[in-house]
């Protein structure tokens, strides 16, 4: 249910509504607006009719049901688009951030060299898997910090187990949930408890509704800084590794206020197709890109075939600028 407070209702009235929601066994989530406050009350769907009685409390203007199965992630709850901000980065605003870097962190030299290359080409966030084959999450702690110090880039890395969340959150600026973990609810809840933005990748065989329900798990724990990532889904087509579901971008932007970026590297699985789908993603309204870049893709530990060489990445960054502009964004 959404509880809309009257414009200018005093804080004491808001507090009393919040207490009553809790007494009824629901969890309140407040959006503080400039005109009025709005509360989302989430909990057992079956008993939600009881929340209608909140309309009798002073300061309450209306109580309306949220029709979608995802509540806090829905546009019904929050009509205005969410902008996720951390360090110098904004995702969901005018600028289109580009997340770039290798699939796996392989060595100190590799990550530092790649960081410099992608930074110079215009990327704002460095990616790199620390829990990939032959990489150590413990070594990544030092490497991540060094790369950030040297380049000023923010860092995103994947976390795969609930017990690793604190370790990864200690270094990374943003936590990535991989496609294969999109429905790992224990992991989603755990990242919902930390104060770091989360990049949630769409499951390989997930519907848009399941994707938004996964985001809902994170939001419902109180972490509202969630960025969605369309990374391709499995279809009958085998000419590419996955099929980029570009439909998902406008559909999700209609249903949800959360920003959504695209990952054409995993989405196509081949470096030659990355630029075309990056441009298409921007044209469809994506809020950013994730691109895998490797100094020497031919010897990469993982995902070499889909990784761009530095020169190809620089070219991509030049080529997408007019598409960004046409879509009303800046690089
Ligand atoms: C990755 O980003 O390297 C990755 C493993 O992506 P996904 O979870 O989308 O397969
Ligand atoms: Mn990869």
Tab-separated table of C-alpha atoms and ligand atoms in Angstrom:
chain	number	residue	atom	x	y	z
A	1	UNK	CA	0.000	0.000	0.000
A	2	UNK	CA	1.040	3.587	-0.581
A	3	UNK	CA	0.116	6.036	2.146
A	4	UNK	CA	0.132	9.586	0.807
A	5	UNK	CA	0.530	12.215	3.518
A	6	UNK	CA	-1.125	15.614	3.220
A	7	UNK	CA	1.065	18.468	1.998
A	8	UNK	CA	2.681	20.094	5.006
A	9	UNK	CA	1.555	17.392	7.487
A	10	UNK	CA	3.728	17.860	10.595
A	11	UNK	CA	6.415	15.322	11.461
A	12	UNK	CA	4.499	14.125	14.538
A	13	UNK	CA	1.665	12.948	12.274
A	14	UNK	CA	4.128	11.160	9.993
A	15	UNK	CA	5.727	9.438	13.003
A	16	UNK	CA	2.359	8.318	14.283
A	17	UNK	CA	1.485	6.804	10.886
A	18	UNK	CA	4.857	5.009	10.778
A	19	UNK	CA	4.255	3.570	14.266
A	20	UNK	CA	0.780	2.374	13.315
A	21	UNK	CA	2.090	0.678	10.160
A	22	UNK	CA	4.570	-1.224	12.322
A	23	UNK	CA	1.862	-2.126	14.851
A	24	UNK	CA	-0.120	-3.624	11.980
A	25	UNK	CA	2.894	-5.817	11.166
A	26	UNK	CA	4.110	-3.961	8.059
A	27	UNK	CA	7.429	-2.248	7.297
A	28	UNK	CA	7.242	1.434	6.308
A	29	UNK	CA	9.590	2.973	3.696
A	30	UNK	CA	9.362	6.751	3.401
A	31	UNK	CA	10.023	8.938	0.386
A	32	UNK	CA	10.501	12.492	1.614
A	33	UNK	CA	9.133	14.807	-1.070
A	34	UNK	CA	9.409	18.578	-1.292
A	35	UNK	CA	5.614	18.941	-1.067
A	36	UNK	CA	4.514	15.834	0.760
A	37	UNK	CA	5.798	12.549	2.133
A	38	UNK	CA	4.793	9.191	0.745
A	39	UNK	CA	5.071	5.921	2.655
A	40	UNK	CA	5.244	2.443	1.172
A	41	UNK	CA	3.977	-0.177	3.627
A	42	UNK	CA	5.280	-3.614	2.669
A	43	UNK	CA	4.482	-6.992	4.163
A	44	UNK	CA	1.932	-9.770	3.911
A	45	UNK	CA	-0.242	-9.129	0.857
A	46	UNK	CA	-3.194	-11.027	2.335
A	47	UNK	CA	-3.821	-8.691	5.242
A	48	UNK	CA	-3.164	-5.435	3.450
A	49	UNK	CA	-6.818	-4.343	3.501
A	50	UNK	CA	-6.241	-3.542	7.189
A	51	UNK	CA	-3.919	-0.745	6.118
A	52	UNK	CA	-6.910	1.105	4.696
A	53	UNK	CA	-7.793	2.145	8.249
A	54	UNK	CA	-4.725	4.410	8.179
A	55	UNK	CA	-6.896	6.829	6.207
A	56	UNK	CA	-8.524	7.728	9.532
A	57	UNK	CA	-5.241	9.047	10.980
A	58	UNK	CA	-4.506	12.784	11.032
A	59	UNK	CA	-2.222	13.913	8.203
A	60	UNK	CA	-3.114	11.050	5.850
A	61	UNK	CA	-4.527	12.090	2.497
A	62	UNK	CA	-5.070	8.704	0.880
A	63	UNK	CA	-4.204	5.023	1.024
A	64	UNK	CA	-3.844	3.338	-2.363
A	65	UNK	CA	-2.835	-0.206	-3.291
A	66	UNK	CA	0.300	-0.897	-5.374
A	67	UNK	CA	-0.909	-3.203	-8.115
A	68	UNK	CA	2.461	-4.562	-9.257
A	69	UNK	CA	3.958	-7.490	-7.307
A	70	UNK	CA	7.136	-5.424	-6.827
A	71	UNK	CA	6.313	-2.502	-4.573
A	72	UNK	CA	9.270	-0.290	-3.650
A	73	UNK	CA	10.777	-0.837	-7.109
A	74	UNK	CA	7.593	0.320	-8.847
A	75	UNK	CA	6.773	3.650	-10.468
A	76	UNK	CA	3.480	3.515	-8.577
A	77	UNK	CA	5.399	3.949	-5.328
A	78	UNK	CA	7.969	6.406	-6.716
A	79	UNK	CA	6.985	8.178	-9.950
A	80	UNK	CA	10.263	10.093	-10.279
A	81	UNK	CA	13.338	8.391	-11.624
A	82	UNK	CA	16.012	7.337	-9.148
A	83	UNK	CA	19.521	8.690	-9.615
A	84	UNK	CA	22.148	6.579	-7.865
A	85	UNK	CA	25.097	8.714	-6.725
A	86	UNK	CA	28.442	7.596	-5.342
A	87	UNK	CA	31.907	9.197	-5.472
A	88	UNK	CA	31.842	11.361	-8.646
A	89	UNK	CA	29.382	9.084	-10.426
A	90	UNK	CA	25.688	9.533	-11.168
A	91	UNK	CA	23.667	6.728	-12.728
A	92	UNK	CA	20.222	7.702	-13.985
A	93	UNK	CA	21.008	11.386	-14.600
A	94	UNK	CA	21.970	13.351	-17.746
A	95	UNK	CA	25.409	11.846	-18.081
A	96	UNK	CA	25.915	8.321	-19.356
A	97	UNK	CA	28.444	6.546	-17.174
A	98	UNK	CA	30.555	3.801	-18.730
A	99	UNK	CA	31.754	0.914	-16.584
A	100	UNK	CA	34.794	-0.699	-18.207
A	101	UNK	CA	37.536	-3.162	-17.372
A	102	UNK	CA	38.510	-6.793	-17.607
A	103	UNK	CA	36.255	-9.736	-16.863
A	104	UNK	CA	38.767	-11.014	-14.283
A	105	UNK	CA	41.364	-9.193	-12.270
A	106	UNK	CA	44.497	-11.102	-13.281
A	107	UNK	CA	47.468	-9.161	-11.897
A	108	UNK	CA	48.479	-5.804	-10.484
A	109	UNK	CA	49.981	-4.684	-13.789
A	110	UNK	CA	46.929	-5.774	-15.739
A	111	UNK	CA	44.358	-3.944	-13.613
A	112	UNK	CA	46.410	-0.744	-13.268
A	113	UNK	CA	47.230	-0.559	-16.963
A	114	UNK	CA	43.612	-1.237	-17.939
A	115	UNK	CA	42.363	1.308	-15.409
A	116	UNK	CA	44.528	4.018	-16.971
A	117	UNK	CA	43.424	3.107	-20.494
A	118	UNK	CA	39.695	3.128	-19.753
A	119	UNK	CA	39.936	6.283	-17.645
A	120	UNK	CA	41.702	8.142	-20.453
A	121	UNK	CA	39.073	6.973	-22.926
A	122	UNK	CA	36.307	8.407	-20.718
A	123	UNK	CA	35.066	5.565	-18.499
A	124	UNK	CA	33.994	6.559	-14.985
A	125	UNK	CA	33.845	3.185	-13.241
A	126	UNK	CA	36.374	0.349	-13.308
A	127	UNK	CA	35.045	-3.192	-13.319
A	128	UNK	CA	36.903	-6.406	-12.589
A	129	UNK	CA	35.878	-9.761	-11.223
A	130	UNK	CA	37.825	-10.649	-8.100
A	131	UNK	CA	36.290	-14.077	-7.539
A	132	UNK	CA	37.038	-15.412	-11.024
A	133	UNK	CA	39.346	-18.297	-12.041
A	134	UNK	CA	42.891	-17.710	-10.802
A	135	UNK	CA	42.171	-14.423	-9.068
A	136	UNK	CA	42.158	-13.762	-5.360
A	137	UNK	CA	39.603	-11.537	-3.656
A	138	UNK	CA	42.219	-10.737	-1.019
A	139	UNK	CA	44.697	-9.511	-3.594
A	140	UNK	CA	41.888	-7.466	-5.181
A	141	UNK	CA	41.481	-5.412	-2.002
A	142	UNK	CA	44.907	-3.858	-2.467
A	143	UNK	CA	44.648	-3.689	-6.251
A	144	UNK	CA	41.244	-2.042	-6.205
A	145	UNK	CA	42.414	0.634	-3.816
A	146	UNK	CA	45.566	1.276	-5.840
A	147	UNK	CA	43.643	1.530	-9.117
A	148	UNK	CA	41.205	4.003	-7.562
A	149	UNK	CA	43.999	6.113	-6.093
A	150	UNK	CA	45.922	6.237	-9.355
A	151	UNK	CA	42.989	6.971	-11.658
A	152	UNK	CA	40.153	8.329	-9.514
A	153	UNK	CA	37.821	5.731	-11.029
A	154	UNK	CA	35.095	4.230	-8.870
A	155	UNK	CA	35.271	0.441	-8.546
A	156	UNK	CA	32.574	-2.192	-9.085
A	157	UNK	CA	33.172	-5.874	-8.451
A	158	UNK	CA	30.971	-8.930	-8.146
A	159	UNK	CA	30.181	-10.492	-4.785
A	160	UNK	CA	29.026	-14.094	-4.900
A	161	UNK	CA	28.331	-15.168	-1.322
A	162	UNK	CA	26.584	-13.465	1.611
A	163	UNK	CA	29.640	-14.037	3.825
A	164	UNK	CA	31.875	-12.098	1.380
A	165	UNK	CA	29.704	-8.973	1.290
A	166	UNK	CA	31.565	-7.140	4.063
A	167	UNK	CA	34.950	-7.966	2.542
A	168	UNK	CA	33.933	-6.682	-0.897
A	169	UNK	CA	32.051	-3.663	0.473
A	170	UNK	CA	35.250	-2.713	2.307
A	171	UNK	CA	36.999	-2.022	-1.013
A	172	UNK	CA	34.486	-1.636	-3.814
A	173	UNK	CA	32.317	1.446	-4.360
A	174	UNK	CA	29.552	-0.649	-5.903
A	175	UNK	CA	28.640	-4.328	-5.448
A	176	UNK	CA	27.732	-6.399	-8.493
A	177	UNK	CA	25.277	-9.292	-8.290
A	178	UNK	CA	25.884	-11.630	-11.221
A	179	UNK	CA	23.238	-13.023	-13.525
A	180	UNK	CA	23.577	-16.478	-11.979
A	181	UNK	CA	22.920	-15.081	-8.524
A	182	UNK	CA	19.960	-12.866	-9.411
A	183	UNK	CA	17.648	-15.094	-7.395
A	184	UNK	CA	20.084	-15.855	-4.585
A	185	UNK	CA	17.772	-14.297	-2.026
A	186	UNK	CA	20.165	-14.658	0.908
A	187	UNK	CA	22.751	-12.680	-1.080
A	188	UNK	CA	20.192	-10.067	-2.173
A	189	UNK	CA	19.092	-9.530	1.422
A	190	UNK	CA	22.681	-9.231	2.603
A	191	UNK	CA	23.587	-6.538	0.030
A	192	UNK	CA	20.340	-4.817	0.996
A	193	UNK	CA	21.781	-4.326	4.461
A	194	UNK	CA	24.964	-2.511	3.418
A	195	UNK	CA	25.375	1.137	2.495
A	196	UNK	CA	26.879	0.574	-0.950
A	197	UNK	CA	25.084	0.823	-4.298
A	198	UNK	CA	24.274	-2.476	-5.973
A	199	UNK	CA	24.512	-3.368	-9.670
A	200	UNK	CA	21.976	-6.151	-10.196
A	201	UNK	CA	22.389	-8.156	-13.414
A	202	UNK	CA	19.410	-9.808	-15.009
A	203	UNK	CA	19.264	-13.596	-14.711
A	204	UNK	CA	19.883	-15.480	-17.931
A	205	UNK	CA	16.364	-16.958	-17.949
A	206	UNK	CA	14.507	-14.379	-15.891
A	207	UNK	CA	11.457	-12.426	-16.842
A	208	UNK	CA	11.360	-8.681	-16.313
A	209	UNK	CA	8.979	-9.255	-13.405
A	210	UNK	CA	11.390	-11.693	-11.724
A	211	UNK	CA	14.194	-9.174	-12.300
A	212	UNK	CA	12.240	-6.410	-10.557
A	213	UNK	CA	11.218	-8.773	-7.745
A	214	UNK	CA	14.930	-9.466	-7.167
A	215	UNK	CA	15.543	-5.707	-6.923
A	216	UNK	CA	12.637	-5.524	-4.477
A	217	UNK	CA	14.508	-7.867	-2.096
A	218	UNK	CA	17.398	-5.400	-1.924
A	219	UNK	CA	15.172	-2.322	-1.554
A	220	UNK	CA	13.051	-3.963	1.127
A	221	UNK	CA	16.144	-4.250	3.343
A	222	UNK	CA	16.582	-0.470	3.141
A	223	UNK	CA	19.193	-0.154	0.383
A	224	UNK	CA	17.524	2.011	-2.280
A	225	UNK	CA	20.644	2.453	-4.451
A	226	UNK	CA	20.017	-0.297	-6.969
A	227	UNK	CA	21.048	-0.125	-10.630
A	228	UNK	CA	19.671	-2.788	-12.974
A	229	UNK	CA	21.724	-4.285	-15.812
A	230	UNK	CA	20.342	-5.949	-18.934
A	231	UNK	CA	23.066	-8.408	-19.952
A	232	UNK	CA	21.299	-10.624	-22.472
A	233	UNK	CA	18.977	-13.557	-22.009
A	234	UNK	CA	18.919	-17.098	-23.317
A	235	UNK	CA	16.842	-17.637	-26.445
A	236	UNK	CA	16.832	-20.273	-29.210
A	237	UNK	CA	19.453	-18.228	-31.076
A	238	UNK	CA	22.984	-19.657	-30.967
A	239	UNK	CA	24.842	-17.276	-33.309
A	240	UNK	CA	25.512	-15.066	-30.308
A	241	UNK	CA	26.207	-16.091	-26.697
A	242	UNK	CA	23.000	-14.436	-25.430
A	243	UNK	CA	20.311	-12.219	-26.939
A	244	UNK	CA	20.241	-8.615	-25.755
A	245	UNK	CA	16.686	-7.901	-24.680
A	246	UNK	CA	16.492	-4.262	-25.691
A	247	UNK	CA	12.745	-4.320	-25.032
A	248	UNK	CA	13.609	-4.565	-21.355
A	249	UNK	CA	14.924	-0.996	-21.279
A	250	UNK	CA	11.707	0.916	-22.085
A	251	UNK	CA	9.572	-1.705	-20.331
A	252	UNK	CA	11.555	-1.423	-17.103
A	253	UNK	CA	11.617	2.358	-17.343
A	254	UNK	CA	7.854	2.305	-17.497
A	255	UNK	CA	7.415	-0.115	-14.591
A	256	UNK	CA	10.230	1.029	-12.326
A	257	UNK	CA	12.040	4.174	-11.220
A	258	UNK	CA	15.395	2.343	-10.968
A	259	UNK	CA	18.152	3.156	-13.476
A	260	UNK	CA	18.999	0.458	-16.038
A	261	UNK	CA	22.270	0.029	-17.884
A	262	UNK	CA	23.232	-2.426	-20.642
A	263	UNK	CA	26.116	-4.889	-20.926
A	264	UNK	CA	26.585	-5.689	-24.632
A	265	UNK	CA	29.800	-7.625	-23.869
A	266	UNK	CA	27.997	-10.494	-22.145
A	267	UNK	CA	24.844	-9.766	-24.144
A	268	UNK	CA	26.478	-10.662	-27.459
A	269	UNK	CA	29.539	-12.634	-26.337
A	270	UNK	CA	31.617	-11.292	-29.216
A	271	UNK	CA	33.707	-8.124	-29.389
A	272	UNK	CA	32.668	-7.379	-32.971
A	273	UNK	CA	29.022	-6.883	-31.978
A	274	UNK	CA	29.608	-4.869	-28.811
A	275	UNK	CA	29.609	-1.403	-30.414
A	276	UNK	CA	26.359	-1.951	-32.341
A	277	UNK	CA	24.491	-3.087	-29.236
A	278	UNK	CA	26.057	-0.354	-27.101
A	279	UNK	CA	24.628	2.231	-29.520
A	280	UNK	CA	21.287	0.436	-29.641
A	281	UNK	CA	21.129	0.357	-25.839
A	282	UNK	CA	21.743	4.096	-25.643
A	283	UNK	CA	19.120	4.725	-28.339
A	284	UNK	CA	16.613	2.703	-26.284
A	285	UNK	CA	17.217	4.939	-23.285
A	286	UNK	CA	19.756	2.996	-21.208
A	287	UNK	CA	21.300	4.887	-18.293
A	288	UNK	CA	24.827	3.611	-18.885
A	289	UNK	CA	27.033	0.878	-20.301
A	290	UNK	CA	29.181	-1.955	-19.022
A	291	UNK	CA	31.968	-2.971	-21.406
A	292	UNK	CA	34.671	-5.604	-20.953
A	293	UNK	CA	38.130	-4.361	-21.946
A	294	UNK	CA	41.366	-6.347	-21.946
A	295	UNK	CA	44.911	-5.296	-22.877
A	296	UNK	CA	45.405	-8.619	-24.694
A	297	UNK	CA	42.077	-10.437	-25.082
A	298	UNK	CA	43.791	-13.433	-26.705
A	299	UNK	CA	45.383	-14.382	-23.377
A	300	UNK	CA	42.550	-13.278	-21.027
A	301	UNK	CA	41.663	-15.666	-18.181
A	302	UNK	CA	37.961	-15.292	-19.015
A	303	UNK	CA	35.696	-13.722	-21.647
A	304	UNK	CA	38.525	-12.808	-24.034
A	305	UNK	CA	36.333	-13.247	-27.118
A	306	UNK	CA	33.950	-10.517	-26.008
A	307	UNK	CA	36.584	-8.136	-24.618
A	308	UNK	CA	37.589	-4.997	-26.503
A	309	UNK	CA	41.224	-4.076	-27.014
A	310	UNK	CA	42.182	-0.574	-25.809
A	311	UNK	CA	42.066	0.907	-29.316
A	312	UNK	CA	38.626	-0.598	-30.035
A	313	UNK	CA	37.347	0.725	-26.715
A	314	UNK	CA	38.643	4.232	-27.477
A	315	UNK	CA	36.929	4.051	-30.855
A	316	UNK	CA	33.676	2.906	-29.211
A	317	UNK	CA	33.793	5.831	-26.785
A	318	UNK	CA	34.184	8.258	-29.687
A	319	UNK	CA	31.444	6.577	-31.738
A	320	UNK	CA	28.766	6.499	-29.033
A	321	UNK	CA	28.948	10.205	-28.191
A	322	UNK	CA	26.524	11.308	-30.969
A	323	UNK	CA	24.113	8.531	-29.990
A	324	UNK	CA	24.193	9.750	-26.402
A	325	UNK	CA	23.497	13.276	-27.577
A	326	UNK	CA	20.602	12.130	-29.783
A	327	UNK	CA	19.141	10.355	-26.742
A	328	UNK	CA	19.366	13.583	-24.742
A	329	UNK	CA	22.405	12.512	-22.713
A	330	UNK	CA	25.990	13.588	-22.327
A	331	UNK	CA	29.062	11.362	-22.059
B	1	LIG	C1	30.633	-10.409	-15.460
B	1	LIG	O1	30.190	-9.253	-15.371
B	1	LIG	O2	31.839	-10.674	-15.664
B	1	LIG	C2	29.682	-11.519	-15.397
B	1	LIG	C3	30.047	-12.716	-14.987
B	1	LIG	O3	28.448	-11.189	-15.829
B	1	LIG	P1	27.068	-12.023	-15.757
B	1	LIG	O4	26.829	-12.271	-14.297
B	1	LIG	O5	26.092	-11.089	-16.370
B	1	LIG	O6	27.268	-13.276	-16.542
B	2	LIG	MN1	32.774	-11.538	-17.983
